[in-house]
CSV table of C-alpha atoms and ligand atoms in Angstrom, one decimal:
chain,number,residue,atom,x,y,z
A,1147,MET,CA,93.5,45.5,94.8
A,1148,ASN,CA,93.1,49.0,96.0
A,1149,THR,CA,96.6,50.5,96.1
A,1150,ILE,CA,97.3,53.6,97.8
A,1151,THR,CA,100.7,55.3,97.2
A,1152,ARG,CA,102.3,57.2,99.5
A,1153,ARG,CA,101.7,60.2,97.5
A,1154,ASP,CA,98.1,59.6,97.5
A,1155,ALA,CA,97.9,59.1,101.2
A,1156,LEU,CA,99.7,62.3,101.8
A,1157,LYS,CA,97.5,64.1,99.4
A,1158,SER,CA,94.2,62.9,100.8
A,1159,ALA,CA,95.6,64.2,104.3
A,1160,GLY,CA,96.2,67.4,102.9
A,1161,ILE,CA,99.8,67.2,103.7
A,1162,LEU,CA,101.2,67.8,100.3
A,1163,THR,CA,99.1,70.9,99.9
A,1164,ALA,CA,100.1,72.3,103.3
A,1165,GLY,CA,103.7,71.4,102.5
A,1166,PHE,CA,103.3,73.3,99.1
A,1167,PHE,CA,102.1,76.4,100.6
A,1168,LEU,CA,104.7,76.3,103.7
A,1169,SER,CA,107.6,75.9,101.3
A,1170,THR,CA,106.3,78.7,98.9
A,1171,SER,CA,106.0,80.9,101.9
A,1172,ILE,CA,109.4,80.2,103.1
A,1173,THR,CA,111.0,80.6,99.6
A,1174,ARG,CA,109.3,84.0,99.5
A,1175,ALA,CA,110.6,85.0,102.8
A,1176,LEU,CA,114.0,84.0,101.7
A,1177,ALA,CA,113.8,85.9,98.4
A,1178,GLN,CA,112.7,89.1,100.4
A,1179,ALA,CA,115.5,88.7,102.9
A,1180,ALA,CA,118.2,88.2,100.2
A,1181,ALA,CA,116.7,91.0,98.0
A,1182,PRO,CA,119.3,93.8,97.6
A,1183,ALA,CA,118.8,97.0,99.7
A,1184,PRO,CA,116.8,99.6,97.8
A,1185,THR,CA,119.1,101.6,95.9
A,1186,GLY,CA,118.4,105.3,95.4
A,1187,PRO,CA,119.5,108.7,96.8
A,1188,HIS,CA,117.4,108.6,100.0
A,1189,LYS,CA,118.4,106.5,102.9
A,1190,LEU,CA,116.8,105.9,106.3
A,1191,PRO,CA,118.5,107.8,108.9
A,1192,ALA,CA,119.6,105.8,112.0
A,1193,LEU,CA,117.5,106.6,115.1
A,1194,PRO,CA,119.7,108.8,117.4
A,1195,TYR,CA,118.9,106.7,120.3
A,1196,GLY,CA,118.2,103.1,120.9
A,1197,PHE,CA,114.5,101.9,120.5
A,1198,ASP,CA,114.0,101.5,124.2
A,1199,ALA,CA,115.4,105.1,124.8
A,1200,LEU,CA,111.9,106.5,125.1
A,1201,GLU,CA,110.5,103.8,127.6
A,1202,PRO,CA,108.1,104.0,129.1
A,1203,HIS,CA,106.3,106.8,127.2
A,1204,PHE,CA,107.1,105.4,123.8
A,1205,ASP,CA,107.8,101.5,123.8
A,1206,ALA,CA,110.6,99.8,122.4
A,1207,LYS,CA,108.5,97.8,120.0
A,1208,THR,CA,106.6,100.8,118.6
A,1209,MET,CA,109.6,102.6,118.0
A,1210,GLU,CA,111.2,99.7,116.2
A,1211,ILE,CA,108.3,99.0,113.9
A,1212,HIS,CA,107.6,102.7,113.4
A,1213,HIS,CA,111.3,103.3,112.3
A,1214,ASP,CA,112.5,100.0,110.6
A,1215,LYS,CA,109.3,99.1,108.9
A,1216,HIS,CA,107.2,102.4,108.4
A,1217,HIS,CA,109.7,105.0,107.9
A,1218,ALA,CA,111.9,102.5,105.8
A,1219,ALA,CA,109.0,101.9,103.6
A,1220,TYR,CA,108.6,105.6,102.9
A,1221,VAL,CA,112.3,105.9,101.9
A,1222,THR,CA,112.0,102.7,99.7
A,1223,ASN,CA,108.9,103.8,98.0
A,1224,LEU,CA,110.3,107.4,97.4
A,1225,ASN,CA,113.4,105.8,95.8
A,1226,LYS,CA,111.2,103.5,93.6
A,1227,ALA,CA,109.2,106.5,92.6
A,1228,LEU,CA,112.2,108.5,91.4
A,1229,ALA,CA,113.7,105.5,89.9
A,1230,ASP,CA,113.2,106.8,86.1
A,1231,TYR,CA,113.9,110.5,87.2
A,1232,PRO,CA,117.8,111.0,87.5
A,1233,ASP,CA,117.3,114.8,87.6
A,1234,LEU,CA,114.9,114.5,90.6
A,1235,GLN,CA,117.1,112.1,92.3
A,1236,LYS,CA,119.7,114.9,92.7
A,1237,LEU,CA,117.4,117.0,94.9
A,1238,SER,CA,117.1,116.6,98.6
A,1239,VAL,CA,113.8,115.5,100.2
A,1240,GLU,CA,113.1,118.8,101.2
A,1241,GLU,CA,113.6,120.4,97.9
A,1242,LEU,CA,111.5,117.8,96.4
A,1243,ILE,CA,108.3,118.2,98.6
A,1244,LYS,CA,108.7,122.0,98.9
A,1245,ASP,CA,107.8,122.4,95.3
A,1246,LEU,CA,105.7,119.5,94.2
A,1247,ASP,CA,104.5,121.3,91.0
A,1248,LYS,CA,108.0,120.7,89.7
A,1249,VAL,CA,107.3,116.9,90.2
A,1250,PRO,CA,105.7,115.2,87.1
A,1251,GLU,CA,102.1,114.4,87.6
A,1252,LYS,CA,102.7,110.8,87.1
A,1253,ILE,CA,104.8,110.3,90.4
A,1254,ARG,CA,103.4,113.6,92.4
A,1255,THR,CA,101.3,111.7,94.6
A,1256,ALA,CA,103.8,109.2,95.4
A,1257,VAL,CA,106.5,111.9,96.0
A,1258,ARG,CA,104.0,113.8,98.3
A,1259,ASN,CA,103.1,110.7,100.4
A,1260,GLN,CA,106.5,108.9,100.6
A,1261,GLY,CA,108.7,112.0,100.4
A,1262,GLY,CA,106.4,113.8,103.1
A,1263,GLY,CA,106.6,110.6,105.2
A,1264,HIS,CA,110.4,110.4,104.8
A,1265,PHE,CA,111.0,114.0,105.6
A,1266,ASN,CA,108.6,114.1,108.5
A,1267,HIS,CA,109.7,111.1,110.3
A,1268,SER,CA,113.3,112.2,109.9
A,1269,LEU,CA,112.3,115.4,111.7
A,1270,PHE,CA,110.2,113.6,114.2
A,1271,TRP,CA,113.1,111.4,115.7
A,1272,GLN,CA,115.1,114.4,116.1
A,1273,CYS,CA,112.5,116.3,118.3
A,1274,LEU,CA,112.4,113.3,120.8
A,1275,ARG,CA,114.9,112.4,123.6
A,1276,LYS,CA,115.0,110.4,126.7
A,1277,ASP,CA,113.8,112.7,129.7
A,1278,SER,CA,112.7,115.9,127.9
A,1279,ASP,CA,114.9,118.9,128.9
A,1280,PRO,CA,112.9,122.2,129.8
A,1281,LEU,CA,112.6,124.9,127.3
A,1282,SER,CA,115.2,127.4,128.4
A,1283,ASP,CA,114.9,131.1,128.1
A,1284,GLY,CA,115.9,132.5,124.6
A,1285,PRO,CA,114.4,133.3,121.3
A,1286,LEU,CA,112.1,130.2,121.0
A,1287,ALA,CA,110.7,130.5,124.6
A,1288,GLU,CA,109.9,134.2,123.8
A,1289,ALA,CA,108.2,133.2,120.5
A,1290,MET,CA,106.3,130.4,122.3
A,1291,GLY,CA,105.2,132.9,124.9
A,1292,GLU,CA,103.5,134.8,122.0
A,1293,LEU,CA,101.8,131.7,120.7
A,1294,PHE,CA,100.5,130.4,124.3
A,1295,GLU,CA,100.0,132.0,127.5
A,1296,ASN,CA,102.1,129.4,129.5
A,1297,LYS,CA,103.4,125.8,129.3
A,1298,GLU,CA,100.0,124.5,130.6
A,1299,GLU,CA,98.0,126.3,128.2
A,1300,GLY,CA,100.2,125.4,125.3
A,1301,GLU,CA,100.0,121.6,126.3
A,1302,ARG,CA,96.3,121.8,126.5
A,1303,ILE,CA,96.0,123.5,123.1
A,1304,PHE,CA,98.2,121.3,121.6
A,1305,LEU,CA,96.4,118.3,122.9
A,1306,GLU,CA,93.1,119.7,121.5
A,1307,LYS,CA,94.6,120.2,118.0
A,1308,SER,CA,96.0,116.6,118.2
A,1309,LEU,CA,92.4,115.3,118.9
A,1310,SER,CA,91.1,117.3,116.0
A,1311,VAL,CA,93.1,115.2,113.5
A,1312,PHE,CA,90.6,113.0,111.8
A,1313,GLY,CA,92.0,109.8,110.9
A,1314,SER,CA,96.0,109.9,110.1
A,1315,GLY,CA,98.1,113.2,110.2
A,1316,TRP,CA,100.4,115.4,112.1
A,1317,VAL,CA,100.3,118.3,114.6
A,1318,TRP,CA,103.1,120.8,114.1
A,1319,ILE,CA,104.5,124.1,115.5
A,1320,SER,CA,105.7,125.7,112.2
A,1321,LEU,CA,107.4,128.8,111.2
A,1322,THR,CA,105.4,131.0,108.7
A,1323,LYS,CA,106.9,133.0,105.9
A,1324,ASP,CA,107.3,136.1,108.2
A,1325,LYS,CA,108.8,133.9,111.0
A,1326,LYS,CA,106.0,133.6,113.3
A,1327,LEU,CA,105.0,130.5,115.0
A,1328,GLN,CA,101.9,128.7,114.0
A,1329,LEU,CA,100.0,125.5,115.4
A,1330,GLU,CA,98.8,123.4,112.5
A,1331,THR,CA,97.8,120.0,111.5
A,1332,THR,CA,98.3,118.2,108.3
A,1333,PRO,CA,96.5,115.1,107.0
A,1334,ASN,CA,98.4,111.9,105.8
A,1335,GLN,CA,102.1,112.6,105.3
A,1336,ASP,CA,101.7,116.2,104.2
A,1337,SER,CA,104.2,118.7,105.5
A,1338,PRO,CA,104.0,122.2,106.4
A,1339,LEU,CA,107.0,122.5,103.8
A,1340,MET,CA,104.3,121.9,101.0
A,1341,PHE,CA,102.4,124.9,102.1
A,1342,GLY,CA,105.3,127.4,102.4
A,1343,ARG,CA,106.0,126.9,106.2
A,1344,GLN,CA,108.9,125.3,107.9
A,1345,PRO,CA,108.0,122.7,110.6
A,1346,LEU,CA,109.7,123.2,113.7
A,1347,ILE,CA,108.4,120.4,115.6
A,1348,GLY,CA,105.8,117.8,114.8
A,1349,LEU,CA,104.0,114.9,116.4
A,1350,ASP,CA,102.9,111.8,114.5
A,1351,VAL,CA,99.3,111.1,115.3
A,1352,TRP,CA,98.8,108.3,113.0
A,1353,GLU,CA,97.7,105.2,114.9
A,1354,HIS,CA,101.0,103.3,113.9
A,1355,ALA,CA,102.8,105.7,116.2
A,1356,TYR,CA,100.9,104.5,119.3
A,1357,TYR,CA,98.4,101.7,118.8
A,1358,LEU,CA,100.4,98.9,120.4
A,1359,LYS,CA,100.9,100.6,123.6
A,1360,TYR,CA,97.8,103.2,123.8
A,1361,GLN,CA,95.4,101.7,121.3
A,1362,ASN,CA,92.7,104.3,120.8
A,1363,ARG,CA,93.8,106.6,123.6
A,1364,ARG,CA,95.6,109.3,121.5
A,1365,ALA,CA,95.4,111.8,124.4
A,1366,ASP,CA,97.4,109.6,126.7
A,1367,TYR,CA,100.1,109.2,123.8
A,1368,VAL,CA,100.2,113.0,123.2
A,1369,LYS,CA,100.6,113.5,127.0
A,1370,ALA,CA,103.4,111.0,126.8
A,1371,PHE,CA,105.1,112.9,124.1
A,1372,TYR,CA,105.4,115.9,126.4
A,1373,ASN,CA,107.8,113.9,128.5
A,1374,LEU,CA,110.2,113.4,125.4
A,1375,VAL,CA,110.5,116.7,123.7
A,1376,ASN,CA,114.1,117.7,122.8
A,1377,TRP,CA,113.8,121.4,123.4
A,1378,ASP,CA,117.5,122.0,122.9
A,1379,PHE,CA,117.2,120.3,119.3
A,1380,VAL,CA,113.9,122.3,118.6
A,1381,SER,CA,115.6,125.6,119.9
A,1382,LYS,CA,118.7,125.3,117.8
A,1383,ARG,CA,116.4,124.6,114.8
A,1384,TYR,CA,114.5,127.7,115.6
A,1385,GLU,CA,117.5,129.8,115.8
A,1386,LYS,CA,118.9,128.4,112.5
A,1387,LEU,CA,115.6,129.1,110.7
A,1388,THR,CA,115.2,132.5,111.9
A,1389,ALA,CA,118.8,133.5,111.6
B,2,LIG,MN1,104.7,107.4,111.5
């Protein structure tokens, strides 16, 4: 007699195999959910507004993934890189990436990428707000006038610069050592801080910053950014850095 056990029947139907993979992936997901929050000196700063605050220019889903996943990963991985270096854990992210030569070679690339990512995004969120305010007269407006003929020319040149970034990177208006404004780009998560300049305002042009809404249309994303600049924040930052 050809007896087929329930187990054999299930096996031949592929159900046990499927069940095995299903339960493994559920177990793994639960383990991830239950994992303790990454410990370390660096923390993910809360967004200073809701995920949907910048709609329709930057959509809520992108903001959520960008902050809760991408930025969070930079923070987690920076803490991981610093795990065996208690002295470096005492430094701020700015101090760390300003002087990468002081970071042991073994973790230098990690600190450059993850620390840069953490610093750049922390600044980026603050440079944005719902309904951009106009840049009012004052020291920053004057300095911007030396960099660009007028607002329209500034936006055109900034857009051009944004489109010139091949692959992933950032566009910045930075302060040079002699406190002059400079338009520049950096690749990956490099920050002007690594080159002796203070970033004043930055735009993330990694695809993860815009792909969900704009796909390959980086120019549309840059133009959307013009509606979101927090000039009040940038002006105050300029005044602080030039004081
Ligand atoms: Mn980003």
